[in-house]
CSV table of C-alpha atoms in Angstrom, one decimal:
chain,number,residue,atom,x,y,z
A,1,UNK,CA,23.9,-22.6,10.3
A,2,UNK,CA,21.2,-21.2,8.7
A,3,UNK,CA,19.7,-18.2,7.6
A,4,UNK,CA,17.3,-16.9,10.1
A,5,UNK,CA,16.3,-13.6,8.8
A,6,UNK,CA,13.1,-13.1,10.4
A,7,UNK,CA,15.6,-12.5,13.6
A,8,UNK,CA,18.3,-10.8,11.2
A,9,UNK,CA,20.8,-13.8,11.1
A,10,UNK,CA,23.4,-14.4,8.6
A,11,UNK,CA,26.1,-16.8,9.2
A,12,UNK,CA,28.7,-16.5,6.5
A,13,UNK,CA,26.7,-14.3,4.1
A,14,UNK,CA,27.3,-11.0,2.4
A,15,UNK,CA,23.9,-9.1,3.2
A,16,UNK,CA,22.3,-6.1,1.1
A,17,UNK,CA,19.8,-3.0,1.7
A,18,UNK,CA,18.7,-0.9,-0.3
A,19,UNK,CA,19.8,2.7,0.2
A,20,UNK,CA,16.8,5.6,-0.1
A,21,UNK,CA,17.1,7.6,-3.3
A,22,UNK,CA,20.6,6.1,-4.9
A,23,UNK,CA,18.7,2.6,-5.0
A,24,UNK,CA,16.0,4.1,-6.0
A,25,UNK,CA,17.4,5.5,-8.7
A,26,UNK,CA,20.2,2.8,-9.3
A,27,UNK,CA,18.8,-0.4,-7.8
A,28,UNK,CA,22.2,-1.7,-8.3
A,29,UNK,CA,23.8,0.3,-5.9
A,30,UNK,CA,23.4,-0.3,-2.2
A,31,UNK,CA,24.7,-0.7,1.5
A,32,UNK,CA,27.2,-4.1,2.4
A,33,UNK,CA,27.6,-5.7,5.7
A,34,UNK,CA,29.3,-9.5,5.8
A,35,UNK,CA,27.6,-12.0,8.7
A,36,UNK,CA,30.0,-13.7,11.0
A,37,UNK,CA,29.9,-17.1,11.2
A,38,UNK,CA,26.7,-16.8,14.0
A,39,UNK,CA,25.0,-14.7,11.5
A,40,UNK,CA,26.0,-11.3,13.5
A,41,UNK,CA,26.2,-8.5,10.8
A,42,UNK,CA,29.2,-6.2,10.8
A,43,UNK,CA,29.1,-3.0,8.3
A,44,UNK,CA,31.2,0.1,7.4
A,45,UNK,CA,27.6,2.1,8.2
A,46,UNK,CA,30.2,6.1,8.0
A,47,UNK,CA,33.1,7.8,8.6
A,48,UNK,CA,35.1,6.1,12.1
A,49,UNK,CA,32.2,3.5,12.1
A,50,UNK,CA,31.1,-0.3,12.0
A,51,UNK,CA,27.8,-1.7,13.1
A,52,UNK,CA,27.1,-4.7,14.7
A,53,UNK,CA,24.1,-6.1,14.2
A,54,UNK,CA,22.2,-3.1,13.2
A,55,UNK,CA,22.9,-2.0,9.1
A,56,UNK,CA,23.8,1.5,8.6
A,57,UNK,CA,20.1,1.5,6.2
A,58,UNK,CA,18.0,-1.3,7.6
A,59,UNK,CA,18.2,-5.2,7.5
A,60,UNK,CA,19.2,-6.4,5.0
A,61,UNK,CA,16.8,-7.5,1.8
A,62,UNK,CA,19.0,-9.6,-0.4
A,63,UNK,CA,22.1,-11.9,1.1
A,64,UNK,CA,24.7,-14.2,-0.3
A,65,UNK,CA,25.8,-17.3,1.6
A,66,UNK,CA,29.1,-18.5,1.4
A,67,UNK,CA,31.1,-21.7,2.2
A,68,UNK,CA,33.1,-21.6,5.4
A,69,UNK,CA,35.0,-24.5,3.6
A,70,UNK,CA,36.3,-22.2,1.1
A,71,UNK,CA,38.3,-20.5,3.8
A,72,UNK,CA,41.4,-22.6,5.2
A,73,UNK,CA,40.7,-22.3,8.7
A,74,UNK,CA,36.7,-22.2,8.9
A,75,UNK,CA,35.0,-20.7,11.1
A,76,UNK,CA,37.2,-18.9,13.1
A,77,UNK,CA,39.8,-17.5,10.3
A,78,UNK,CA,36.2,-15.8,8.8
A,79,UNK,CA,35.4,-14.3,11.9
A,80,UNK,CA,38.9,-13.6,12.7
A,81,UNK,CA,39.1,-11.8,9.1
A,82,UNK,CA,35.9,-10.0,10.0
A,83,UNK,CA,37.2,-9.2,13.2
A,84,UNK,CA,40.3,-7.0,11.7
A,85,UNK,CA,38.5,-6.2,8.8
A,86,UNK,CA,35.9,-3.6,11.4
A,87,UNK,CA,39.3,-3.0,13.3
A,88,UNK,CA,40.8,-1.5,10.5
A,89,UNK,CA,38.1,0.0,9.0
A,90,UNK,CA,37.1,1.8,12.7
A,91,UNK,CA,39.9,4.2,11.3
A,92,UNK,CA,38.9,4.7,7.9
A,93,UNK,CA,37.1,8.4,6.6
A,94,UNK,CA,33.6,6.8,4.6
A,95,UNK,CA,34.3,7.6,1.3
A,96,UNK,CA,30.7,6.8,-1.0
A,97,UNK,CA,32.9,6.5,-4.2
A,98,UNK,CA,35.6,4.4,-2.9
A,99,UNK,CA,36.7,3.4,0.1
A,100,UNK,CA,32.9,2.2,2.0
A,101,UNK,CA,31.2,-1.0,2.9
A,102,UNK,CA,32.1,-2.7,-0.3
A,103,UNK,CA,35.4,-1.9,0.6
A,104,UNK,CA,35.1,-3.1,3.9
A,105,UNK,CA,34.0,-6.6,2.8
A,106,UNK,CA,36.3,-6.6,0.9
A,107,UNK,CA,38.7,-6.5,3.2
A,108,UNK,CA,37.2,-9.4,5.4
A,109,UNK,CA,37.3,-12.1,2.4
A,110,UNK,CA,40.9,-10.5,1.5
A,111,UNK,CA,42.4,-11.2,4.8
A,112,UNK,CA,40.3,-14.9,4.9
A,113,UNK,CA,41.5,-15.5,0.9
A,114,UNK,CA,38.2,-16.4,0.6
A,115,UNK,CA,37.9,-19.0,-2.4
A,116,UNK,CA,41.6,-19.0,-2.6
A,117,UNK,CA,41.4,-15.3,-3.8
A,118,UNK,CA,43.1,-11.9,-2.0
A,119,UNK,CA,41.3,-10.0,-5.0
A,120,UNK,CA,37.9,-8.9,-3.9
A,121,UNK,CA,36.5,-5.7,-4.6
A,122,UNK,CA,33.6,-2.9,-4.7
A,123,UNK,CA,32.6,-4.3,-8.1
A,124,UNK,CA,32.8,-8.3,-7.8
A,125,UNK,CA,31.6,-7.8,-4.8
A,126,UNK,CA,28.6,-5.8,-6.5
A,127,UNK,CA,28.5,-7.8,-9.6
A,128,UNK,CA,28.2,-11.3,-7.6
A,129,UNK,CA,25.9,-10.3,-4.6
A,130,UNK,CA,23.2,-9.6,-7.6
A,131,UNK,CA,23.7,-12.8,-9.3
A,132,UNK,CA,24.0,-15.0,-6.6
A,133,UNK,CA,21.8,-12.8,-4.2
A,134,UNK,CA,19.0,-14.2,-2.8
A,135,UNK,CA,15.6,-12.4,-1.6
A,136,UNK,CA,15.1,-12.3,2.9
A,137,UNK,CA,11.4,-12.9,1.2
A,138,UNK,CA,8.7,-10.8,-0.7
A,139,UNK,CA,9.4,-7.8,1.7
A,140,UNK,CA,12.8,-7.6,0.8
A,141,UNK,CA,12.0,-7.9,-2.8
A,142,UNK,CA,10.3,-5.1,-2.9
A,143,UNK,CA,11.5,-2.6,-0.4
A,144,UNK,CA,14.6,-3.7,-3.6
A,145,UNK,CA,12.8,-3.3,-6.6
A,146,UNK,CA,9.2,-1.5,-5.9
A,147,UNK,CA,10.6,2.6,-5.7
A,148,UNK,CA,12.5,1.5,-8.8
A,149,UNK,CA,9.9,0.3,-10.5
A,150,UNK,CA,7.4,2.6,-9.2
A,151,UNK,CA,9.6,5.5,-11.1
A,152,UNK,CA,9.8,3.9,-14.3
A,153,UNK,CA,6.3,3.6,-14.5
A,154,UNK,CA,6.0,6.9,-13.4
A,155,UNK,CA,8.6,7.9,-16.5
A,156,UNK,CA,6.8,5.8,-18.7
A,157,UNK,CA,3.1,6.9,-17.9
A,158,UNK,CA,4.3,10.8,-18.4
A,159,UNK,CA,6.2,10.4,-21.9
A,160,UNK,CA,3.4,8.3,-23.1
A,161,UNK,CA,0.6,10.8,-21.7
A,162,UNK,CA,3.0,13.8,-23.1
A,163,UNK,CA,3.1,12.3,-26.5
A,164,UNK,CA,-0.6,12.2,-27.0
């Protein structure tokens, strides 16, 4: 199944969207979810709440599509792992630093043993999503990068003007 960003369908994908204010200052920090085999996004959006098909901070601006061939059992195991991770996280208190949306995605990937691994975590998910992720289009790119670039531009202009 192909990604259809216009209809918000991201099969076998890890998806990412910026968190207002936080991502504007630190563009590598954002909100993460995972798409089922049908492309429906699940994300741990807050304490005791896993959203389905409506991300906590808006639709994805980038995605990293994974291969179902790297899961023993394919789509069925992929979907079951996401369901189990979501059921588990419905009983979790959200903690922005250590038990968050990235942890929810990591649990799903570890449960399905994606790519033969069970050591997915917040750090490697963030790294690979930033490195291997693709923007959903020009709008996604702007939503993701423009606030940070504007802030940096204002700082540079301010520093330049105050030195004269």
